PDB file of C-alpha atoms in Angstrom:
ATOM      1  CA  MET A   1       0.000   0.000   0.000  1.00 48.00           C
ATOM      2  CA  ARG A   2       2.900   2.267   0.843  1.00 47.00           C
ATOM      3  CA  ARG A   3       4.608   1.486  -2.431  1.00 50.00           C
ATOM      4  CA  GLN A   4       1.389   2.175  -4.318  1.00 50.00           C
ATOM      5  CA  GLY A   5       1.046   5.559  -2.607  1.00 48.00           C
ATOM      6  CA  CYS A   6       4.604   6.501  -3.521  1.00 48.00           C
ATOM      7  CA  GLY A   7       3.909   5.540  -7.119  1.00 50.00           C
ATOM      8  CA  LEU A   8       0.848   7.764  -7.287  1.00 48.00           C
ATOM      9  CA  VAL A   9       2.766  10.716  -5.839  1.00 48.00           C
ATOM     10  CA  PHE A  10       5.574  10.258  -8.378  1.00 50.00           C
ATOM     11  CA  TYR A  11       3.022   9.958 -11.209  1.00 51.00           C
ATOM     12  CA  PHE A  12       1.258  13.210 -10.328  1.00 49.00           C
ATOM     13  CA  PHE A  13       4.596  15.017  -9.789  1.00 49.00           C
ATOM     14  CA  THR A  14       6.032  14.058 -13.180  1.00 54.00           C
ATOM     15  CA  LYS A  15       2.749  14.781 -14.957  1.00 53.00           C
ATOM     16  CA  ARG A  16       2.538  18.199 -13.355  1.00 52.00           C
ATOM     17  CA  ARG A  17       6.147  18.966 -14.289  1.00 52.00           C
ATOM     18  CA  LYS A  18       5.596  17.806 -17.834  1.00 52.00           C
ATOM     19  CA  GLY A  19       2.526  20.002 -18.102  1.00 49.00           C
ATOM     20  CA  ARG A  20       4.555  23.010 -17.057  1.00 50.00           C
ATOM     21  CA  GLU A  21       7.145  22.283 -19.737  1.00 48.00           C
ATOM     22  CA  ASP A  22       4.435  22.150 -22.401  1.00 49.00           C
ATOM     23  CA  VAL A  23       3.341  25.676 -21.558  1.00 46.00           C
ATOM     24  CA  PRO A  24       5.532  28.175 -23.439  1.00 51.00           C
ATOM     25  CA  LYS A  25       7.411  30.574 -21.238  1.00 60.00           C
ATOM     26  CA  SER A  26       6.621  34.249 -21.521  1.00 72.00           C
ATOM     27  CA  ARG A  27       9.582  36.271 -22.860  1.00 78.00           C
ATOM     28  CA  ASN A  28      11.520  38.533 -20.595  1.00 79.00           C
ATOM     29  CA  GLU A  29      10.797  42.202 -21.209  1.00 86.00           C
ATOM     30  CA  LYS A  30      14.511  42.870 -21.437  1.00 86.00           C
ATOM     31  CA  SER A  31      14.908  40.189 -24.094  1.00 88.00           C
ATOM     32  CA  ILE A  32      12.206  41.900 -26.178  1.00 90.00           C
ATOM     33  CA  LYS A  33      13.897  45.257 -25.713  1.00 89.00           C
ATOM     34  CA  ALA A  34      17.260  43.710 -26.568  1.00 89.00           C
ATOM     35  CA  GLU A  35      15.887  42.289 -29.808  1.00 90.00           C
ATOM     36  CA  GLU A  36      14.452  45.684 -30.756  1.00 90.00           C
ATOM     37  CA  LEU A  37      17.826  47.330 -30.199  1.00 90.00           C
ATOM     38  CA  TYR A  38      19.553  44.584 -32.175  1.00 90.00           C
ATOM     39  CA  ARG A  39      17.284  45.128 -35.164  1.00 89.00           C
ATOM     40  CA  GLN A  40      18.060  48.843 -34.949  1.00 88.00           C
ATOM     41  CA  GLY A  41      21.713  48.034 -35.515  1.00 86.00           C
ATOM     42  CA  TRP A  42      23.019  47.901 -31.963  1.00 88.00           C
ATOM     43  CA  LYS A  43      25.905  45.593 -31.089  1.00 86.00           C
ATOM     44  CA  LEU A  44      25.418  42.844 -28.532  1.00 87.00           C
ATOM     45  CA  VAL A  45      27.960  44.351 -26.145  1.00 83.00           C
ATOM     46  CA  ASP A  46      26.272  47.752 -26.292  1.00 85.00           C
ATOM     47  CA  ILE A  47      22.852  46.174 -25.724  1.00 89.00           C
ATOM     48  CA  ALA A  48      24.119  44.349 -22.638  1.00 85.00           C
ATOM     49  CA  GLU A  49      25.645  47.550 -21.264  1.00 84.00           C
ATOM     50  CA  LYS A  50      22.462  49.553 -21.827  1.00 86.00           C
ATOM     51  CA  LEU A  51      20.176  46.956 -20.216  1.00 88.00           C
ATOM     52  CA  GLY A  52      22.625  46.191 -17.399  1.00 85.00           C
ATOM     53  CA  ILE A  53      22.882  42.466 -18.124  1.00 86.00           C
ATOM     54  CA  PRO A  54      25.781  40.158 -19.030  1.00 85.00           C
ATOM     55  CA  SER A  55      26.704  40.056 -22.694  1.00 80.00           C
ATOM     56  CA  GLY A  56      26.460  36.250 -22.594  1.00 82.00           C
ATOM     57  CA  THR A  57      22.766  36.565 -21.783  1.00 87.00           C
ATOM     58  CA  VAL A  58      22.211  38.716 -24.846  1.00 86.00           C
ATOM     59  CA  ARG A  59      24.035  36.194 -27.015  1.00 85.00           C
ATOM     60  CA  ARG A  60      21.856  33.389 -25.627  1.00 85.00           C
ATOM     61  CA  TRP A  61      18.689  35.369 -26.368  1.00 87.00           C
ATOM     62  CA  LYS A  62      19.913  36.026 -29.897  1.00 89.00           C
ATOM     63  CA  SER A  63      20.442  32.301 -30.412  1.00 85.00           C
ATOM     64  CA  ASN A  64      17.309  31.028 -28.662  1.00 85.00           C
ATOM     65  CA  TYR A  65      14.877  33.536 -30.149  1.00 86.00           C
ATOM     66  CA  LYS A  66      16.582  33.474 -33.570  1.00 85.00           C
ATOM     67  CA  TRP A  67      16.911  37.191 -34.099  1.00 86.00           C
ATOM     68  CA  ASP A  68      18.545  36.554 -37.487  1.00 82.00           C
ATOM     69  CA  GLY A  69      15.941  34.025 -38.571  1.00 71.00           C
ATOM     70  CA  GLN A  70      18.135  31.068 -37.624  1.00 53.00           C
ATOM     71  CA  SER A  71      20.201  30.040 -34.666  1.00 44.00           C
ATOM     72  CA  GLU A  72      23.732  31.303 -34.170  1.00 45.00           C
ATOM     73  CA  ARG A  73      25.001  27.744 -34.119  1.00 47.00           C
ATOM     74  CA  SER A  74      23.506  27.143 -37.540  1.00 47.00           C
ATOM     75  CA  ASP A  75      25.220  30.290 -38.844  1.00 50.00           C
ATOM     76  CA  LYS A  76      28.603  29.070 -37.658  1.00 50.00           C
ATOM     77  CA  SER A  77      28.149  25.622 -39.154  1.00 50.00           C
ATOM     78  CA  LYS A  78      27.282  27.090 -42.536  1.00 49.00           C
ATOM     79  CA  ALA A  79      30.109  29.586 -42.346  1.00 51.00           C
ATOM     80  CA  ASN A  80      32.644  26.810 -41.809  1.00 51.00           C
ATOM     81  CA  VAL A  81      31.586  24.967 -44.959  1.00 50.00           C
ATOM     82  CA  ARG A  82      34.031  25.805 -47.779  1.00 53.00           C
ATOM     83  CA  LYS A  83      32.971  25.162 -51.317  1.00 52.00           C
ATOM     84  CA  ARG A  84      35.408  23.493 -53.637  1.00 52.00           C
ATOM     85  CA  GLY A  85      36.729  25.362 -56.616  1.00 49.00           C
ATOM     86  CA  GLY A  86      36.631  29.112 -57.124  1.00 52.00           C
ATOM     87  CA  GLN A  87      35.049  31.060 -54.303  1.00 56.00           C
ATOM     88  CA  PRO A  88      32.292  33.616 -54.992  1.00 55.00           C
ATOM     89  CA  ASN A  89      33.464  37.049 -56.201  1.00 56.00           C
ATOM     90  CA  ASN A  90      36.974  35.695 -56.774  1.00 53.00           C
ATOM     91  CA  LYS A  91      38.217  37.347 -59.981  1.00 52.00           C
ATOM     92  CA  ASN A  92      41.291  35.129 -60.056  1.00 51.00           C
ATOM     93  CA  ALA A  93      39.175  32.011 -60.472  1.00 45.00           C
ATOM     94  CA  THR A  94      38.264  32.808 -64.058  1.00 45.00           C
ATOM     95  CA  GLY A  95      40.097  34.388 -66.949  1.00 43.00           C
ATOM     96  CA  PRO A  96      38.779  37.888 -67.644  1.00 45.00           C
ATOM     97  CA  PRO A  97      37.672  38.471 -71.226  1.00 47.00           C
ATOM     98  CA  GLY A  98      39.186  41.142 -73.430  1.00 45.00           C
ATOM     99  CA  ASN A  99      42.097  43.291 -72.309  1.00 49.00           C
ATOM    100  CA  THR A 100      44.069  41.558 -69.545  1.00 50.00           C
ATOM    101  CA  HIS A 101      46.756  44.186 -69.030  1.00 48.00           C
ATOM    102  CA  ALA A 102      45.241  45.340 -65.750  1.00 47.00           C
ATOM    103  CA  VAL A 103      45.251  41.759 -64.463  1.00 46.00           C
ATOM    104  CA  LYS A 104      48.813  41.003 -65.557  1.00 55.00           C
ATOM    105  CA  HIS A 105      50.122  44.270 -64.199  1.00 52.00           C
ATOM    106  CA  GLY A 106      47.993  44.588 -61.107  1.00 61.00           C
ATOM    107  CA  LEU A 107      50.799  46.183 -59.117  1.00 65.00           C
ATOM    108  CA  PHE A 108      51.642  48.666 -61.878  1.00 68.00           C
ATOM    109  CA  SER A 109      48.004  49.662 -62.319  1.00 70.00           C
ATOM    110  CA  LYS A 110      47.965  51.074 -58.783  1.00 75.00           C
ATOM    111  CA  TYR A 111      50.788  53.522 -59.428  1.00 79.00           C
ATOM    112  CA  LEU A 112      51.176  54.102 -63.180  1.00 80.00           C
ATOM    113  CA  PRO A 113      48.844  56.239 -65.309  1.00 84.00           C
ATOM    114  CA  GLN A 114      46.675  54.556 -67.911  1.00 83.00           C
ATOM    115  CA  SER A 115      48.735  55.973 -70.797  1.00 84.00           C
ATOM    116  CA  VAL A 116      51.842  54.203 -69.483  1.00 82.00           C
ATOM    117  CA  LEU A 117      49.916  50.959 -69.006  1.00 80.00           C
ATOM    118  CA  ASP A 118      48.771  51.150 -72.623  1.00 81.00           C
ATOM    119  CA  ILE A 119      52.397  51.423 -73.743  1.00 79.00           C
ATOM    120  CA  VAL A 120      53.304  48.424 -71.596  1.00 78.00           C
ATOM    121  CA  GLY A 121      50.511  46.473 -73.272  1.00 78.00           C
ATOM    122  CA  GLU A 122      51.869  47.343 -76.715  1.00 77.00           C
ATOM    123  CA  LEU A 123      55.398  46.315 -75.755  1.00 75.00           C
ATOM    124  CA  GLU A 124      54.165  42.869 -74.747  1.00 73.00           C
ATOM    125  CA  GLU A 125      53.375  42.158 -78.377  1.00 73.00           C
ATOM    126  CA  LYS A 126      56.933  42.978 -79.531  1.00 77.00           C
ATOM    127  CA  GLN A 127      59.885  40.652 -79.658  1.00 80.00           C
ATOM    128  CA  PRO A 128      63.039  41.560 -77.719  1.00 80.00           C
ATOM    129  CA  ILE A 129      65.040  41.881 -80.935  1.00 82.00           C
ATOM    130  CA  ASP A 130      62.571  44.469 -82.268  1.00 84.00           C
ATOM    131  CA  ILE A 131      62.776  46.486 -79.052  1.00 85.00           C
ATOM    132  CA  LEU A 132      66.570  46.386 -79.290  1.00 86.00           C
ATOM    133  CA  TRP A 133      66.446  47.625 -82.877  1.00 87.00           C
ATOM    134  CA  GLU A 134      64.275  50.572 -81.874  1.00 88.00           C
ATOM    135  CA  ASN A 135      66.812  51.475 -79.196  1.00 88.00           C
ATOM    136  CA  ILE A 136      69.587  51.293 -81.785  1.00 88.00           C
ATOM    137  CA  THR A 137      67.820  53.644 -84.173  1.00 87.00           C
ATOM    138  CA  LEU A 138      66.938  56.035 -81.339  1.00 88.00           C
ATOM    139  CA  THR A 139      70.534  56.131 -80.102  1.00 87.00           C
ATOM    140  CA  TYR A 140      71.827  56.634 -83.625  1.00 86.00           C
ATOM    141  CA  ALA A 141      69.397  59.519 -84.154  1.00 87.00           C
ATOM    142  CA  ASN A 142      70.567  61.140 -80.911  1.00 84.00           C
ATOM    143  CA  LEU A 143      74.153  60.742 -82.094  1.00 82.00           C
ATOM    144  CA  LEU A 144      73.452  62.643 -85.303  1.00 82.00           C
ATOM    145  CA  HIS A 145      71.538  65.307 -83.410  1.00 83.00           C
ATOM    146  CA  ALA A 146      74.373  65.715 -80.898  1.00 79.00           C
ATOM    147  CA  GLN A 147      76.831  66.557 -83.697  1.00 75.00           C
ATOM    148  CA  ARG A 148      74.826  69.693 -84.427  1.00 76.00           C
ATOM    149  CA  ILE A 149      74.550  70.772 -80.806  1.00 74.00           C
ATOM    150  CA  LEU A 150      78.143  69.981 -79.767  1.00 72.00           C
ATOM    151  CA  PHE A 151      79.776  71.607 -82.784  1.00 71.00           C
ATOM    152  CA  VAL A 152      82.729  73.946 -82.001  1.00 74.00           C
ATOM    153  CA  GLU A 153      83.388  76.582 -84.665  1.00 73.00           C
ATOM    154  CA  ASP A 154      86.949  77.717 -83.751  1.00 76.00           C
ATOM    155  CA  LYS A 155      89.288  78.468 -80.835  1.00 74.00           C
ATOM    156  CA  ALA A 156      87.365  81.602 -79.928  1.00 74.00           C
ATOM    157  CA  ASP A 157      84.069  79.748 -79.672  1.00 74.00           C
ATOM    158  CA  GLY A 158      83.505  80.100 -75.917  1.00 75.00           C
ATOM    159  CA  ASN A 159      80.506  80.663 -73.698  1.00 74.00           C
ATOM    160  CA  VAL A 160      79.712  82.337 -70.402  1.00 73.00           C
ATOM    161  CA  TYR A 161      76.857  81.033 -68.219  1.00 72.00           C
ATOM    162  CA  VAL A 162      75.274  82.472 -65.088  1.00 78.00           C
ATOM    163  CA  THR A 163      75.404  79.772 -62.431  1.00 80.00           C
ATOM    164  CA  SER A 164      74.022  81.613 -59.388  1.00 82.00           C
ATOM    165  CA  GLU A 165      72.536  84.911 -58.310  1.00 81.00           C
ATOM    166  CA  GLY A 166      72.176  86.244 -54.777  1.00 81.00           C
ATOM    167  CA  GLU A 167      73.035  88.936 -52.266  1.00 81.00           C
ATOM    168  CA  GLY A 168      76.704  88.001 -52.421  1.00 78.00           C
ATOM    169  CA  GLY A 169      76.816  88.567 -56.165  1.00 81.00           C
ATOM    170  CA  THR A 170      76.401  86.653 -59.394  1.00 83.00           C
ATOM    171  CA  GLY A 171      78.344  83.493 -60.238  1.00 85.00           C
ATOM    172  CA  TYR A 172      79.564  82.745 -63.743  1.00 77.00           C
ATOM    173  CA  GLU A 173      80.992  79.731 -65.560  1.00 80.00           C
ATOM    174  CA  HIS A 174      83.359  80.277 -68.478  1.00 76.00           C
ATOM    175  CA  GLN A 175      83.644  77.549 -71.109  1.00 76.00           C
ATOM    176  CA  THR A 176      86.445  77.806 -73.623  1.00 79.00           C
ATOM    177  CA  ALA A 177      86.450  76.112 -77.001  1.00 76.00           C
ATOM    178  CA  TRP A 178      88.571  73.216 -75.743  1.00 74.00           C
ATOM    179  CA  ASP A 179      86.253  72.809 -72.723  1.00 78.00           C
ATOM    180  CA  LYS A 180      83.284  72.479 -75.041  1.00 75.00           C
ATOM    181  CA  GLN A 181      85.147  70.136 -77.357  1.00 75.00           C
ATOM    182  CA  GLY A 182      86.299  67.953 -74.470  1.00 79.00           C
ATOM    183  CA  ARG A 183      82.758  67.588 -73.194  1.00 78.00           C
ATOM    184  CA  ALA A 184      81.565  66.886 -76.708  1.00 78.00           C
ATOM    185  CA  PHE A 185      84.054  64.038 -77.127  1.00 79.00           C
ATOM    186  CA  ALA A 186      83.087  62.605 -73.730  1.00 83.00           C
ATOM    187  CA  ALA A 187      79.406  62.642 -74.663  1.00 81.00           C
ATOM    188  CA  LEU A 188      80.082  61.126 -78.085  1.00 81.00           C
ATOM    189  CA  ALA A 189      82.248  58.431 -76.509  1.00 84.00           C
ATOM    190  CA  ARG A 190      79.400  57.386 -74.223  1.00 86.00           C
ATOM    191  CA  ILE A 191      76.974  57.241 -77.115  1.00 84.00           C
ATOM    192  CA  GLN A 192      79.537  55.326 -79.176  1.00 84.00           C
ATOM    193  CA  SER A 193      79.982  52.733 -76.445  1.00 87.00           C
ATOM    194  CA  GLU A 194      76.240  52.238 -76.007  1.00 88.00           C
ATOM    195  CA  LEU A 195      75.600  52.022 -79.738  1.00 86.00           C
ATOM    196  CA  ARG A 196      78.477  49.611 -80.287  1.00 86.00           C
ATOM    197  CA  GLN A 197      77.250  47.258 -77.568  1.00 88.00           C
ATOM    198  CA  MET A 198      73.648  47.300 -78.783  1.00 87.00           C
ATOM    199  CA  ILE A 199      74.619  46.605 -82.392  1.00 85.00           C
ATOM    200  CA  LYS A 200      76.908  43.800 -81.282  1.00 84.00           C
ATOM    201  CA  THR A 201      74.064  42.250 -79.297  1.00 86.00           C
ATOM    202  CA  TYR A 202      71.677  42.657 -82.206  1.00 83.00           C
ATOM    203  CA  ASP A 203      74.201  41.041 -84.566  1.00 81.00           C
ATOM    204  CA  GLU A 204      74.396  38.027 -82.262  1.00 81.00           C
ATOM    205  CA  LEU A 205      70.612  37.741 -82.078  1.00 80.00           C
ATOM    206  CA  THR A 206      70.316  37.681 -85.877  1.00 78.00           C
ATOM    207  CA  ARG A 207      72.270  34.425 -85.935  1.00 77.00           C
ATOM    208  CA  SER A 208      69.291  32.649 -84.410  1.00 74.00           C
ATOM    209  CA  SER A 209      67.098  30.554 -86.679  1.00 72.00           C
ATOM    210  CA  LEU A 210      63.976  32.184 -85.231  1.00 66.00           C
ATOM    211  CA  VAL A 211      64.606  35.668 -86.634  1.00 71.00           C
ATOM    212  CA  THR A 212      63.184  36.880 -89.930  1.00 75.00           C
ATOM    213  CA  GLU A 213      65.112  37.959 -93.008  1.00 78.00           C
ATOM    214  CA  GLU A 214      64.028  41.549 -92.417  1.00 78.00           C
ATOM    215  CA  GLN A 215      65.581  41.496 -88.974  1.00 74.00           C
ATOM    216  CA  ARG A 216      68.851  40.172 -90.443  1.00 73.00           C
ATOM    217  CA  LEU A 217      68.990  42.889 -93.111  1.00 78.00           C
ATOM    218  CA  ARG A 218      68.716  45.614 -90.505  1.00 77.00           C
ATOM    219  CA  ILE A 219      72.269  45.050 -89.303  1.00 71.00           C
ATOM    220  CA  ASP A 220      73.608  45.518 -92.839  1.00 72.00           C
ATOM    221  CA  SER A 221      71.604  48.711 -93.140  1.00 74.00           C
ATOM    222  CA  ILE A 222      73.086  50.243 -90.007  1.00 70.00           C
ATOM    223  CA  LYS A 223      76.593  49.295 -91.137  1.00 66.00           C
ATOM    224  CA  ALA A 224      75.983  51.054 -94.447  1.00 70.00           C
ATOM    225  CA  LYS A 225      74.786  54.183 -92.667  1.00 67.00           C
ATOM    226  CA  LEU A 226      77.928  54.156 -90.564  1.00 62.00           C
ATOM    227  CA  GLY A 227      79.969  54.411 -93.772  1.00 55.00           C
ATOM    228  CA  ASN A 228      81.610  50.983 -94.172  1.00 47.00           C
ATOM    229  CA  ASP A 229      79.838  48.152 -95.938  1.00 40.00           C
ATOM    230  CA  SER A 230      82.964  46.018 -96.355  1.00 37.00           C
ATOM    231  CA  VAL A 231      83.630  45.592 -92.634  1.00 38.00           C
ATOM    232  CA  ASN A 232      82.143  42.440 -91.209  1.00 44.00           C
ATOM    233  CA  ARG A 233      82.676  43.153 -87.539  1.00 44.00           C
ATOM    234  CA  THR A 234      80.371  45.798 -86.135  1.00 45.00           C
ATOM    235  CA  GLU A 235      82.900  47.168 -83.671  1.00 52.00           C
ATOM    236  CA  SER A 236      85.422  47.858 -86.442  1.00 54.00           C
ATOM    237  CA  ALA A 237      82.797  49.745 -88.436  1.00 48.00           C
ATOM    238  CA  LEU A 238      81.920  51.960 -85.482  1.00 53.00           C
ATOM    239  CA  ASP A 239      85.561  52.626 -84.601  1.00 59.00           C
ATOM    240  CA  GLU A 240      86.310  53.745 -88.145  1.00 57.00           C
ATOM    241  CA  TYR A 241      83.241  55.973 -88.195  1.00 52.00           C
ATOM    242  CA  PHE A 242      84.191  57.812 -85.026  1.00 58.00           C
ATOM    243  CA  ASP A 243      87.806  58.153 -86.158  1.00 62.00           C
ATOM    244  CA  LYS A 244      86.543  59.971 -89.248  1.00 56.00           C
ATOM    245  CA  LEU A 245      84.324  62.143 -87.077  1.00 55.00           C
ATOM    246  CA  GLU A 246      87.233  63.150 -84.846  1.00 58.00           C
ATOM    247  CA  ASP A 247      89.431  63.996 -87.869  1.00 60.00           C
ATOM    248  CA  ASN A 248      86.720  66.241 -89.282  1.00 53.00           C
ATOM    249  CA  ILE A 249      86.352  68.131 -86.003  1.00 50.00           C
ATOM    250  CA  ASN A 250      90.114  68.608 -85.633  1.00 56.00           C
ATOM    251  CA  GLY A 251      90.374  69.789 -89.243  1.00 55.00           C
ATOM    252  CA  ALA A 252      87.720  72.418 -88.630  1.00 48.00           C
ATOM    253  CA  GLU A 253      89.951  74.108 -86.060  1.00 51.00           C
TER     254      GLU A 253
END
């Protein structure tokens, strides 16, 4: 009889407890206020500070009442899933159509103007031997132009330049004819050395089986312009040319 009474008490106790669990709990007023602040853009830490409650409580409310439409745990599980292959909005995953200069030169595009980037794009389509030939012709043109600028008429061909002006007076620099001629020879020697080396390199590149006949004929053309078609070695042709140039300048004195 005693055991039966204990069983009845336990039955009514568990049934009463189960009935309480079936009844939904009414939400805390602070949790409702916290959700309103969250939807207004407040951070969880700021909400906890305003309502005077622990921040962990606010996080639990956010998860239990699904302020974002799903639980926080579900958000984390989905965030940890990494799709295979190219990720969304990843421009490196696919090849961009059309002009790819900005992609190839991403670092340059941050610092160089668009006009320079366009030139870089054009140079990509050229072969190294063609770029070298353009440098040869440009250097040769500067050499011819320098002969006009660096010309010394006679021994009296001097110049006076103002180098500085101030309270202490005016500074001058006097250049005699031999000063001008010495600087002219130094400048021509530098151009000669650069041109000789570039033509020598170009001559070596033309021996490759990959170059065209037009590229091979260019070296003969530059030798002819330098005034010696019979010389096979490029350095000898340039040396003879500059020897003639020096004789002409000395004869003009």
